[in-house]
Short mmCIF file of C-alpha atoms and ligand atoms in Angstrom, two decimals:
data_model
loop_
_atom_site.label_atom_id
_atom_site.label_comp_id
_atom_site.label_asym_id
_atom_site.label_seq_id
_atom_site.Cartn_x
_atom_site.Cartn_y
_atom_site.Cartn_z
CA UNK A 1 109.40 119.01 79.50
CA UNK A 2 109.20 122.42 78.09
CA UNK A 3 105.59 122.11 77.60
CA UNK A 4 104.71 120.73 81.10
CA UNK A 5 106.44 123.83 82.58
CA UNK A 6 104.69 126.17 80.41
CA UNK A 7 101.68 124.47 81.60
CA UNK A 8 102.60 124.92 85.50
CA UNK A 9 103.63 128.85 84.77
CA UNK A 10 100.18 129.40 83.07
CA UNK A 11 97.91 127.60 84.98
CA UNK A 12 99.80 127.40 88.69
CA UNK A 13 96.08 127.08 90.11
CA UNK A 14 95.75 123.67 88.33
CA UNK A 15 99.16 122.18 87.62
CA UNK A 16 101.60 121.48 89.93
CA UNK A 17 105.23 119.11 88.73
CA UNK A 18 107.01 116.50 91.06
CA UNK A 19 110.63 116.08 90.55
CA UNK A 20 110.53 112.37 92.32
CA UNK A 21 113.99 111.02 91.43
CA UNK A 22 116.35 110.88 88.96
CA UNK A 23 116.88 107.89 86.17
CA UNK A 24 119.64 105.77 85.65
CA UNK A 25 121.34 108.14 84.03
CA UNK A 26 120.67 111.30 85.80
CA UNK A 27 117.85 112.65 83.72
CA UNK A 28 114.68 113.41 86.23
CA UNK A 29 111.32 111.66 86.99
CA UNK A 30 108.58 114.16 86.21
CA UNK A 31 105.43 113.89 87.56
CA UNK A 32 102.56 116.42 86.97
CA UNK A 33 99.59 116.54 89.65
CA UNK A 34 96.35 118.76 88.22
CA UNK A 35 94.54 119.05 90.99
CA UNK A 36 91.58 121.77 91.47
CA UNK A 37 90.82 124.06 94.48
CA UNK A 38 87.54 122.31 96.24
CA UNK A 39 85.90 121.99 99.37
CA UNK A 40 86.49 118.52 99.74
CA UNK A 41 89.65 117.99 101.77
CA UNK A 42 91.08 114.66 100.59
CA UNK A 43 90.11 114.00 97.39
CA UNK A 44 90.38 110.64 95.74
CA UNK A 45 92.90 110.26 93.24
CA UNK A 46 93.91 108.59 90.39
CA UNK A 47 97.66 107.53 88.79
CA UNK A 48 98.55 107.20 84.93
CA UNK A 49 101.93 106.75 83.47
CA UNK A 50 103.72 106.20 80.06
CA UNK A 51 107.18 105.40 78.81
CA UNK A 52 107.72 102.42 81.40
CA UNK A 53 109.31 100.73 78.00
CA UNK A 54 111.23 102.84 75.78
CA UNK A 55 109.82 101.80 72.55
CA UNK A 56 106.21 102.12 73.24
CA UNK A 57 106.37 105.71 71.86
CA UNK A 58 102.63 105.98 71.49
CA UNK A 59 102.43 106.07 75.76
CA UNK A 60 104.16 109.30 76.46
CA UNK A 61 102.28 111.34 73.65
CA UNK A 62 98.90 109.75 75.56
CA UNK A 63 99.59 110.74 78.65
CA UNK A 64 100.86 114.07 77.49
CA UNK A 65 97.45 114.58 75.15
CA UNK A 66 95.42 113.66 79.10
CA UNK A 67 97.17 116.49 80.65
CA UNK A 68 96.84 118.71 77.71
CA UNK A 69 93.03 117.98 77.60
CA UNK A 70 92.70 118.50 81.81
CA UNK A 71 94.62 121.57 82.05
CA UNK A 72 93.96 123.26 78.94
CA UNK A 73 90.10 122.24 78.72
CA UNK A 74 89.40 122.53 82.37
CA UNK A 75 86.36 124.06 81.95
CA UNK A 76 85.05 121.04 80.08
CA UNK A 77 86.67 118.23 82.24
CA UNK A 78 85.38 120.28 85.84
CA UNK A 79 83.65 117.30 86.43
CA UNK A 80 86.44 115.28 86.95
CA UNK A 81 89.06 117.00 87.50
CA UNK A 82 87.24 118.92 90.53
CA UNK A 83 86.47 115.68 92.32
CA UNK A 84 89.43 113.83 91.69
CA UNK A 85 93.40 114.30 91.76
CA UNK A 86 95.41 113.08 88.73
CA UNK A 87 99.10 112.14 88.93
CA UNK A 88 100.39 111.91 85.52
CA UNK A 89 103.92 110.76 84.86
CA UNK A 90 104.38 111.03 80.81
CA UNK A 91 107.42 108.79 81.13
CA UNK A 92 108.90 106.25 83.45
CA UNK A 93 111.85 105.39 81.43
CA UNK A 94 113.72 108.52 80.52
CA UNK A 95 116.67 107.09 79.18
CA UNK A 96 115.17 103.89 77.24
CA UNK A 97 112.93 107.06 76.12
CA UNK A 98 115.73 108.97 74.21
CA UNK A 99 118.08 105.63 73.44
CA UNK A 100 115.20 104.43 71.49
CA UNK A 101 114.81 107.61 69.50
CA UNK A 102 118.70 108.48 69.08
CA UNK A 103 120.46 104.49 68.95
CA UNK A 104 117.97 101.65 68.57
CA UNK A 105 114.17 102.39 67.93
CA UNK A 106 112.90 99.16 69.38
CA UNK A 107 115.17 99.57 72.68
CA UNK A 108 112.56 98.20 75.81
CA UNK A 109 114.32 98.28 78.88
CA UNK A 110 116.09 101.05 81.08
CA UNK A 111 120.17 102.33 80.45
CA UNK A 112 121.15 100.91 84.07
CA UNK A 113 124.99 99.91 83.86
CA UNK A 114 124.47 96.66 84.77
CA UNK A 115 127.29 94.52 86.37
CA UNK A 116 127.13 91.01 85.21
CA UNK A 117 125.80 89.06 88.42
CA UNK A 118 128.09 85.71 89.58
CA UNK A 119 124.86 83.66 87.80
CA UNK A 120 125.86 85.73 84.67
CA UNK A 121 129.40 85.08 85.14
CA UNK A 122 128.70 81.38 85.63
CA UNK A 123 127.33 81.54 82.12
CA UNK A 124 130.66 82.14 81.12
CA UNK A 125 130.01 86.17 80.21
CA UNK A 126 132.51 88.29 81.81
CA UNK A 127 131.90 92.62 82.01
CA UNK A 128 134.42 93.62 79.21
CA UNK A 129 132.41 90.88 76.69
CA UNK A 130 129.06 92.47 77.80
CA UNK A 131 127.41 93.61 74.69
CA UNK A 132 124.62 96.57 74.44
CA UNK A 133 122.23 94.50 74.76
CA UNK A 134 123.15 93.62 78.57
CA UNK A 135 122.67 97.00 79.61
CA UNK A 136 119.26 98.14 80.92
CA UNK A 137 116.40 96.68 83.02
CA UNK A 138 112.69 95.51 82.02
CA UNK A 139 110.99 98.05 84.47
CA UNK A 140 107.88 96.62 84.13
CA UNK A 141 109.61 92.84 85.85
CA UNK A 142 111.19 95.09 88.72
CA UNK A 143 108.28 95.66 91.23
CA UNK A 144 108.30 94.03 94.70
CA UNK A 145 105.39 91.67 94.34
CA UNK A 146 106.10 88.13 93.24
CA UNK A 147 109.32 89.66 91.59
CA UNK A 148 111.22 87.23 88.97
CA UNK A 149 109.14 84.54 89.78
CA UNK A 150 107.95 83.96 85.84
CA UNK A 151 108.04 86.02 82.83
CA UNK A 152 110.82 87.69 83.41
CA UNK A 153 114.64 86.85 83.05
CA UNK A 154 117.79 87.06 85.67
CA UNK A 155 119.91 87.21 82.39
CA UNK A 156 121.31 90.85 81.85
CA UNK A 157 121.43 90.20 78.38
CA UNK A 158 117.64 89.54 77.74
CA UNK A 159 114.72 91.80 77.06
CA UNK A 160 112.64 90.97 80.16
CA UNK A 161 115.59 91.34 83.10
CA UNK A 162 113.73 91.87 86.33
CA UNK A 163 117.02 93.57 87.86
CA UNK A 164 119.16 92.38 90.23
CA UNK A 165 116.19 92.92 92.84
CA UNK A 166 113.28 93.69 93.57
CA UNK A 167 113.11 97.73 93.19
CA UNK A 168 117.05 98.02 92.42
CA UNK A 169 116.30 100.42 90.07
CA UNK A 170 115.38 104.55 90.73
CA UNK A 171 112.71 104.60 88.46
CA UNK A 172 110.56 101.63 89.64
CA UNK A 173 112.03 102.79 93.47
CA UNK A 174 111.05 106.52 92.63
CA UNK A 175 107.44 105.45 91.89
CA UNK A 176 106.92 103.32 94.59
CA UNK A 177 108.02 105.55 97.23
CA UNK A 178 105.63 108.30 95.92
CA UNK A 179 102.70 106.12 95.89
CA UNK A 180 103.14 104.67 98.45
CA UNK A 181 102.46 108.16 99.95
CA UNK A 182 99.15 108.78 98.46
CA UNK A 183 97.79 105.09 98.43
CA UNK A 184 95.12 105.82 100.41
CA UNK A 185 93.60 107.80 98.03
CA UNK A 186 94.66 106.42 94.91
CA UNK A 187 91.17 104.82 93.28
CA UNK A 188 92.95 103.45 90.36
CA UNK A 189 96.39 102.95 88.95
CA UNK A 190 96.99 102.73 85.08
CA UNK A 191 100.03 102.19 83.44
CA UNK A 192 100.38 102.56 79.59
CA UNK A 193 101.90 100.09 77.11
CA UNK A 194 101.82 99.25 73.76
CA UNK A 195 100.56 97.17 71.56
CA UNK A 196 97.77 94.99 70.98
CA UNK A 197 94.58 96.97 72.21
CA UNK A 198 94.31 95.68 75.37
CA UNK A 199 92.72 96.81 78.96
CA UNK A 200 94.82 94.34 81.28
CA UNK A 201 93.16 93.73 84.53
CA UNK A 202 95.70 91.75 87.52
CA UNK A 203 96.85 89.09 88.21
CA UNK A 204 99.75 88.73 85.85
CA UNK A 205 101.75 86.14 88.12
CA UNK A 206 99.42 83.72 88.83
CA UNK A 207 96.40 82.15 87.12
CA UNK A 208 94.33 82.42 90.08
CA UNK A 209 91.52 85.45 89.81
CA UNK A 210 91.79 88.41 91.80
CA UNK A 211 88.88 88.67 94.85
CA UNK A 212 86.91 91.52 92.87
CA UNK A 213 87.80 90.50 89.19
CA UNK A 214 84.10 90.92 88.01
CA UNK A 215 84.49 94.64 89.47
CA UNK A 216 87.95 95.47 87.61
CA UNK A 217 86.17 93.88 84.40
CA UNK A 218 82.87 96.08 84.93
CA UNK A 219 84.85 99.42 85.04
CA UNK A 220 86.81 98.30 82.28
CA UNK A 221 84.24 97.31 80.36
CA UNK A 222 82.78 100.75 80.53
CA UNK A 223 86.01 101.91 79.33
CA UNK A 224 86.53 100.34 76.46
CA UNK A 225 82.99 101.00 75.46
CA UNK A 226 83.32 104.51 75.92
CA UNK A 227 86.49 104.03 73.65
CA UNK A 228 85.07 102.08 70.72
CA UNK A 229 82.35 104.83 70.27
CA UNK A 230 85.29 107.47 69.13
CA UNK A 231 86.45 105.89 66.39
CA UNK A 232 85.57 102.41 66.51
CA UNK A 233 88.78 100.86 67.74
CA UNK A 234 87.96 97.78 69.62
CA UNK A 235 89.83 96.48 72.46
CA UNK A 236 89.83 93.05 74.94
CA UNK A 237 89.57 92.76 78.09
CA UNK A 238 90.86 90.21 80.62
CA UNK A 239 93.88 89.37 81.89
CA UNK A 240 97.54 89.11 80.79
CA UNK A 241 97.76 85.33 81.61
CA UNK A 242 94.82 84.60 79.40
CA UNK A 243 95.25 87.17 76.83
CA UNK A 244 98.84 87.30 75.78
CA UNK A 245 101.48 85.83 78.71
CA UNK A 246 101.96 85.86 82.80
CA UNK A 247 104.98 87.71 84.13
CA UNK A 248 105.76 88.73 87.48
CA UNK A 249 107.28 91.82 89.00
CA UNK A 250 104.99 93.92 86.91
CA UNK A 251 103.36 97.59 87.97
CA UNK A 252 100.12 96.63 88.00
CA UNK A 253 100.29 93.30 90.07
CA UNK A 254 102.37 95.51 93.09
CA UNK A 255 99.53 98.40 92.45
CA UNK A 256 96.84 96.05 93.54
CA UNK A 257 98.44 93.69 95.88
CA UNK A 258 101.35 95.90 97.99
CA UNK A 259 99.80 99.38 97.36
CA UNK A 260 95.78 97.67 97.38
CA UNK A 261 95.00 99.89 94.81
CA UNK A 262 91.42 98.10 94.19
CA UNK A 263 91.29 99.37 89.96
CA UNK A 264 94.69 99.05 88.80
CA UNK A 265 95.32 98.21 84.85
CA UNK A 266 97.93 97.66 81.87
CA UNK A 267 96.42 99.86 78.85
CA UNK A 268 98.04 98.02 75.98
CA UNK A 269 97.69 100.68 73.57
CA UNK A 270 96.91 100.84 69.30
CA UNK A 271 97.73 98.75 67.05
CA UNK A 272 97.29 95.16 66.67
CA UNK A 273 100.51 94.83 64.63
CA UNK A 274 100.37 96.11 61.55
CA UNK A 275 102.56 99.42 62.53
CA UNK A 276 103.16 97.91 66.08
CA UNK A 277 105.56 100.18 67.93
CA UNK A 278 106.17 101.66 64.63
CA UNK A 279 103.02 103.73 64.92
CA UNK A 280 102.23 106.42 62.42
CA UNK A 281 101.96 109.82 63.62
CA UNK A 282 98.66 109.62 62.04
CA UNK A 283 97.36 107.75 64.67
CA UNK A 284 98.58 110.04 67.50
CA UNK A 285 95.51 112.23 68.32
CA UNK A 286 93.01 109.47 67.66
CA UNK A 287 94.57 107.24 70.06
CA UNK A 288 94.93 110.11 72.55
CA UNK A 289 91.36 111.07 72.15
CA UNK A 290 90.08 107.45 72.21
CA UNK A 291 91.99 106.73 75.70
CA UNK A 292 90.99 109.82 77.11
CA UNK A 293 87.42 108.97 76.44
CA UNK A 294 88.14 105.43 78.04
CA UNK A 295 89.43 106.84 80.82
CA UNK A 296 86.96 109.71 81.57
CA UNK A 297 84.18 106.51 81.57
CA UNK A 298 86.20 104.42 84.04
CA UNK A 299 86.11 107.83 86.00
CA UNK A 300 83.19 108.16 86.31
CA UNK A 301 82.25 104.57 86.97
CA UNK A 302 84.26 104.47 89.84
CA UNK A 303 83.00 107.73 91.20
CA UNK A 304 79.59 106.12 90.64
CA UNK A 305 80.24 102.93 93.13
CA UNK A 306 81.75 105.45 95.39
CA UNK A 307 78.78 108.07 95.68
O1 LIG B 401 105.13 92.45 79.20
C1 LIG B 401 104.77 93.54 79.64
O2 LIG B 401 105.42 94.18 80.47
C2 LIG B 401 103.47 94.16 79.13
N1 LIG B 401 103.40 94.04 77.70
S1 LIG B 401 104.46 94.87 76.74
O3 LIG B 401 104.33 94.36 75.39
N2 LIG B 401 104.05 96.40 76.70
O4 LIG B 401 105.77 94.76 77.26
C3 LIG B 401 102.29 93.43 79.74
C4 LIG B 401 102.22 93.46 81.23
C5 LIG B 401 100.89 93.02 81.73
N3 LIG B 401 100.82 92.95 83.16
C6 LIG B 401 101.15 91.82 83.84
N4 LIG B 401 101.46 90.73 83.22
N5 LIG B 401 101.15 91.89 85.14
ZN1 LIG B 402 105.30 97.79 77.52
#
């Protein structure tokens, strides 16, 4: 937080920072827009975000090391910063954020005080024998598009809860709302996860290919090319039913099909498993400067088709 601010107070030509709701909790939904002076009017733009799950620690520090690179490297990055608009929210999930760092490190969903539902209730769990566990919503099951339809759980308790409804909670409402307000000019959407070095293209609900799959795989192939030449890492492509489950009520489905975001993706970030979430700071600024490179090439490819 401290950092984005600086950021805004020494470069208030490039930076600006979105206060669009407040978490669970109370803490506040940060997003950061670097945007350069041009003479195009409406620029096309392009959303990223981190920290939808609160142990995927490796997302935030990503997101943070884009802005970092497109504010404090402008000069380099002109290109694409000049002809395109980037909304950056570091992370969705404030308060599965800092529960993960100060009470359980492999805490997923958000801190919403859940009350146990009459389904929950049937199960014979009342609210004084909730445990810890049954607090907290899978963000990433909570989107209005096919919500809790598969992959995803009405049980409280469990890791995958899609909420009591679709968008019940601030942070997935919060982000809707403001894209919602700049779909029209949002070229691609992509949300950061971790792990299993993955670029995610939609449908997650259904088996069934989206109309202009062999586009969403084209630009993605470019970016994972571009990210393989950093340092190697090598990454799959495809989608989540085929490469590792289907779930519903997930960001990237409601990107493409409510917002019709046309290149909208789930980044599953480093490793493969051998840290997993437990990823060693080691691997921080290589994975930053491997995504940014992926990125920057799926930039440009879509500026490409677009002229
Ligand atoms: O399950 C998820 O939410 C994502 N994986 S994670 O291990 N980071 O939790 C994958 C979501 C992929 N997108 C869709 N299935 N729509
Ligand atoms: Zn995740």
């Amino acid at each position: 937080m401290s950092y984005l601010e600086y950021l805004q107070s020494t470069y208030p030509n490039l930076v600006e920072i979105f206060t669009i709701g407040k978490s669970s909790e109370g803490r506040p939904l940060k997003v950061v827009k670097i945007s350069s002076d041009s003479s195009r009017e409406v620029k096309r733009a392009i959303w990223i975000d981190g920290g939808t799950h609160g142990r995927e620690w490796i997302t935030p520090a990503v997101a943070l090391y884009f802005i970092r690179q497109l504010v404090e490297h402008y000069a380099k990055y002109r290109n694409i910063v000049d002809t395109m608009d980037w909304y950056i929210m570091p992370v969705m999930n404030p308060d599965g954020y800092e529960y993960s760092h100060s009470k359980d490190r492999f805490w997923r969903k958000s801190r919403a005080p859940n009350k146990p539902s009459s389904d929950s209730e049937r199960r014979g769990r009342l609210f004084w024998s909730y445990g810890e566990s049954c607090k907290g919503v899978d963000l990433n099951r909570n989107w209005d598009f096919h919500w809790s339809e598969r992959g995803a759980s009405d049980d409280p308790c469990k890791e995958t809860y899609a909420g009591a409804r679709a968008f019940s909670e601030p942070e997935t409402k919060a982000v809707a709302d403001f894209i919602m307000d700049h779909k029209d000019r949002m070229a691609a959407f992509i949300t950061l996860h971790s792990y299993s070095q993955m670029w995610l293209v939609p449908w997650g609900y259904t088996r069934s290919r989206v109309k202009d799959y062999d586009d969403l795989v084209y630009v993605g192939r470019k970016a994972i090319e571009a990210l393989k030449k950093v340092h190697g890492t090598e990454y799959d492509i495809g989608t989540s039913t085929s490469l590792l489950y289907p779930t519903s009520g997930s960001a990237d489905d409601w990107a493409k099909g409510k917002a019709g975001i046309k290149y909208s993706y789930t980044v599953e970030l480093r490793d493969k498993g051998s840290y997993g979430f437990l990823l060693p700071a080691a691997q921080i600024t290589p994975t930053g400067r491997e995504t940014f490179a992926a990125v920057r090439a799926l930039v440009r490819a879509i500026l490409r088709e677009y002229g």
